[in-house]
GROMACS .gro file of C-alpha atoms in nm:
model
  169
    1MET     CA    1   6.718   0.056   2.920
    2SER     CA    2   6.654  -0.261   3.110
    3LYS     CA    3   6.573  -0.589   2.943
    4THR     CA    4   6.221  -0.591   3.094
    5THR     CA    5   6.142  -0.240   2.968
    6TRP     CA    6   6.275  -0.327   2.623
    7MET     CA    7   6.058  -0.645   2.611
    8LYS     CA    8   5.746  -0.450   2.710
    9LYS     CA    9   5.807  -0.191   2.437
   10ALA     CA   10   5.877  -0.460   2.178
   11ALA     CA   11   5.558  -0.644   2.271
   12ALA     CA   12   5.355  -0.324   2.253
   13MET     CA   13   5.507  -0.232   1.916
   14SER     CA   14   5.426  -0.573   1.772
   15ILE     CA   15   5.058  -0.540   1.875
   16VAL     CA   16   5.006  -0.203   1.700
   17PRO     CA   17   5.032  -0.337   1.340
   18ILE     CA   18   4.806  -0.632   1.419
   19ALA     CA   19   4.544  -0.406   1.577
   20ALA     CA   20   4.561  -0.168   1.282
   21PHE     CA   21   4.496  -0.451   1.036
   22GLY     CA   22   4.205  -0.568   1.247
   23ILE     CA   23   4.041  -0.223   1.251
   24VAL     CA   24   4.092  -0.165   0.877
   25GLY     CA   25   3.947  -0.507   0.796
   26CYS     CA   26   3.623  -0.444   0.989
   27ASP     CA   27   3.342  -0.241   0.844
   28SER     CA   28   2.963  -0.259   0.832
   29THR     CA   29   2.956  -0.415   0.486
   30SER     CA   30   3.188  -0.703   0.558
   31GLY     CA   31   3.049  -1.052   0.552
   32THR     CA   32   2.976  -1.321   0.305
   33GLU     CA   33   2.846  -1.172  -0.015
   34GLU     CA   34   2.911  -1.472  -0.233
   35GLY     CA   35   2.666  -1.495  -0.521
   36THR     CA   36   2.514  -1.150  -0.455
   37ASP     CA   37   2.534  -0.869  -0.703
   38VAL     CA   38   2.386  -0.519  -0.732
   39GLU     CA   39   2.087  -0.642  -0.931
   40ASP     CA   40   1.992  -0.882  -0.649
   41VAL     CA   41   2.001  -0.604  -0.392
   42VAL     CA   42   1.797  -0.367  -0.613
   43GLU     CA   43   1.538  -0.639  -0.681
   44GLU     CA   44   1.503  -0.704  -0.307
   45ASP     CA   45   1.453  -0.331  -0.242
   46ASP     CA   46   1.191  -0.308  -0.519
   47ALA     CA   47   1.005  -0.610  -0.382
   48ALA     CA   48   1.005  -0.463  -0.031
   49ALA     CA   49   0.875  -0.129  -0.160
   50ALA     CA   50   0.602  -0.296  -0.363
   51ALA     CA   51   0.496  -0.506  -0.064
   52GLY     CA   52   0.450  -0.190   0.147
   53ALA     CA   53   0.200  -0.025  -0.087
   54TYR     CA   54  -0.171  -0.110  -0.075
   55ASP     CA   55  -0.405  -0.065  -0.369
   56GLY     CA   56  -0.753  -0.201  -0.312
   57VAL     CA   57  -1.082  -0.161  -0.134
   58TYR     CA   58  -1.117  -0.029   0.218
   59ASP     CA   59  -1.212  -0.358   0.379
   60GLN     CA   60  -1.139  -0.573   0.683
   61THR     CA   61  -0.798  -0.679   0.549
   62PHE     CA   62  -0.679  -0.321   0.507
   63TYR     CA   63  -0.832  -0.218   0.840
   64ASP     CA   64  -0.660  -0.507   1.026
   65GLU     CA   65  -0.322  -0.426   0.868
   66MET     CA   66  -0.349  -0.046   0.868
   67ASP     CA   67  -0.071   0.001   1.124
   68THR     CA   68   0.173  -0.166   0.881
   69TYR     CA   69   0.091   0.104   0.623
   70VAL     CA   70   0.159   0.404   0.850
   71GLY     CA   71   0.383   0.644   0.659
   72GLU     CA   72   0.320   0.458   0.332
   73GLU     CA   73   0.130   0.585   0.030
   74VAL     CA   74  -0.177   0.371  -0.036
   75THR     CA   75  -0.478   0.379  -0.265
   76VAL     CA   76  -0.811   0.268  -0.123
   77SER     CA   77  -1.151   0.270  -0.284
   78ALA     CA   78  -1.468   0.307  -0.082
   79ASP     CA   79  -1.796   0.489  -0.057
   80VAL     CA   80  -1.796   0.835   0.099
   81ASN     CA   81  -1.965   0.801   0.435
   82GLU     CA   82  -1.988   1.157   0.568
   83ILE     CA   83  -1.870   1.499   0.452
   84LEU     CA   84  -1.704   1.679   0.745
   85THR     CA   85  -1.580   1.989   0.563
   86PRO     CA   86  -1.513   2.076   0.199
   87MET     CA   87  -1.158   1.941   0.258
   88SER     CA   88  -1.236   1.621   0.445
   89PHE     CA   89  -1.472   1.329   0.459
   90THR     CA   90  -1.494   0.976   0.591
   91ILE     CA   91  -1.506   0.655   0.393
   92ALA     CA   92  -1.698   0.346   0.495
   93GLY     CA   93  -1.593  -0.015   0.472
   94THR     CA   94  -1.752  -0.252   0.226
   95ASP     CA   95  -2.096  -0.397   0.307
   96ASP     CA   96  -1.946  -0.727   0.425
   97THR     CA   97  -1.728  -0.566   0.694
   98THR     CA   98  -1.773  -0.396   1.026
   99VAL     CA   99  -1.472  -0.167   0.993
  100GLU     CA  100  -1.485   0.179   1.139
  101ALA     CA  101  -1.516   0.483   0.914
  102LEU     CA  102  -1.178   0.625   0.811
  103LEU     CA  103  -1.102   0.997   0.799
  104VAL     CA  104  -0.962   1.142   0.477
  105VAL     CA  105  -0.812   1.492   0.478
  106HIS     CA  106  -0.706   1.681   0.164
  107ASP     CA  107  -0.528   2.017   0.146
  108THR     CA  108  -0.778   2.162  -0.104
  109GLU     CA  109  -1.157   2.174  -0.124
  110LEU     CA  110  -1.328   1.877  -0.291
  111PRO     CA  111  -1.669   2.006  -0.408
  112GLU     CA  112  -1.730   1.700  -0.631
  113VAL     CA  113  -1.718   1.460  -0.333
  114THR     CA  114  -2.067   1.374  -0.209
  115SER     CA  115  -2.202   1.128   0.045
  116GLY     CA  116  -2.250   0.781  -0.105
  117LEU     CA  117  -2.010   0.845  -0.397
  118THR     CA  118  -1.749   0.575  -0.463
  119VAL     CA  119  -1.402   0.730  -0.459
  120GLY     CA  120  -1.043   0.621  -0.492
  121VAL     CA  121  -0.823   0.789  -0.232
  122THR     CA  122  -0.447   0.802  -0.274
  123GLY     CA  123  -0.248   0.933   0.017
  124THR     CA  124  -0.030   0.861   0.316
  125VAL     CA  125  -0.165   0.663   0.610
  126GLN     CA  126  -0.112   0.855   0.932
  127GLU     CA  127  -0.113   0.693   1.274
  128ALA     CA  128  -0.308   0.944   1.479
  129PHE     CA  129  -0.502   1.257   1.390
  130ASP     CA  130  -0.387   1.567   1.580
  131LEU     CA  131  -0.562   1.882   1.457
  132PRO     CA  132  -0.286   2.138   1.530
  133THR     CA  133  -0.021   1.914   1.370
  134VAL     CA  134  -0.235   1.843   1.063
  135GLU     CA  135  -0.312   2.213   1.017
  136GLU     CA  136   0.056   2.305   1.043
  137GLU     CA  137   0.190   2.027   0.819
  138MET     CA  138  -0.076   2.069   0.549
  139GLY     CA  139  -0.092   2.449   0.571
  140VAL     CA  140  -0.468   2.451   0.623
  141ASP     CA  141  -0.716   2.584   0.878
  142LEU     CA  142  -0.972   2.321   0.978
  143ASP     CA  143  -1.290   2.352   1.185
  144ASP     CA  144  -1.204   2.233   1.537
  145GLU     CA  145  -1.554   2.104   1.616
  146ALA     CA  146  -1.574   1.891   1.302
  147TYR     CA  147  -1.267   1.692   1.409
  148GLU     CA  148  -1.326   1.641   1.782
  149ASP     CA  149  -1.425   1.276   1.738
  150TRP     CA  150  -1.118   1.201   1.524
  151ASP     CA  151  -0.847   1.303   1.770
  152GLY     CA  152  -0.595   1.018   1.798
  153GLU     CA  153  -0.760   0.810   1.522
  154PRO     CA  154  -0.577   0.688   1.210
  155TYR     CA  155  -0.645   0.880   0.889
  156ILE     CA  156  -0.528   0.926   0.533
  157GLU     CA  157  -0.361   1.248   0.425
  158ALA     CA  158  -0.487   1.246   0.066
  159THR     CA  159  -0.290   1.366  -0.232
  160ASN     CA  160  -0.554   1.258  -0.485
  161VAL     CA  161  -0.924   1.178  -0.472
  162ASP     CA  162  -1.061   1.008  -0.783
  163THR     CA  163  -1.437   1.061  -0.816
  164SER     CA  164  -1.467   0.884  -1.152
  165LEU     CA  165  -1.486   0.529  -1.014
  166ASP     CA  166  -1.777   0.298  -1.083
  167ALA     CA  167  -1.981   0.205  -0.778
  168ASP     CA  168  -1.867  -0.157  -0.825
  169SER     CA  169  -1.495  -0.071  -0.787
   0.00000   0.00000   0.00000
């Protein structure tokens, strides 16, 4: 073996352990974690989760920020605007707003919901209404004509509709 070949092999062999230590020392959780403990991380996660939920009236603030609630469970209170089917209705914004009506769809019939009634709706904000998708995901059959005007509009997939609210809520 020539001296040049031996030097190349020795150099290559000396790089392998250094490279191995470098790879082992790198992972996605490395970094400065001084002063951070599990409780801090859990508290941050709880605060982020709480910040994502909305619980209040269907007003201009909610309407303006609705896209930030897509996929989140919210609770909104409002007056029932229009009954579309026994399983769906729209809610209107408060008197001091000009927000558009918001579609609410539930997977069961809601005979106690009437136009003008103040309700509390808990459910998941969805970005865009698509009748075939909604029917498939909720396991329901909805009247196509009743939903023509709502195609592509945001809506709430309700899990609970509280009809016991006071009109001042």
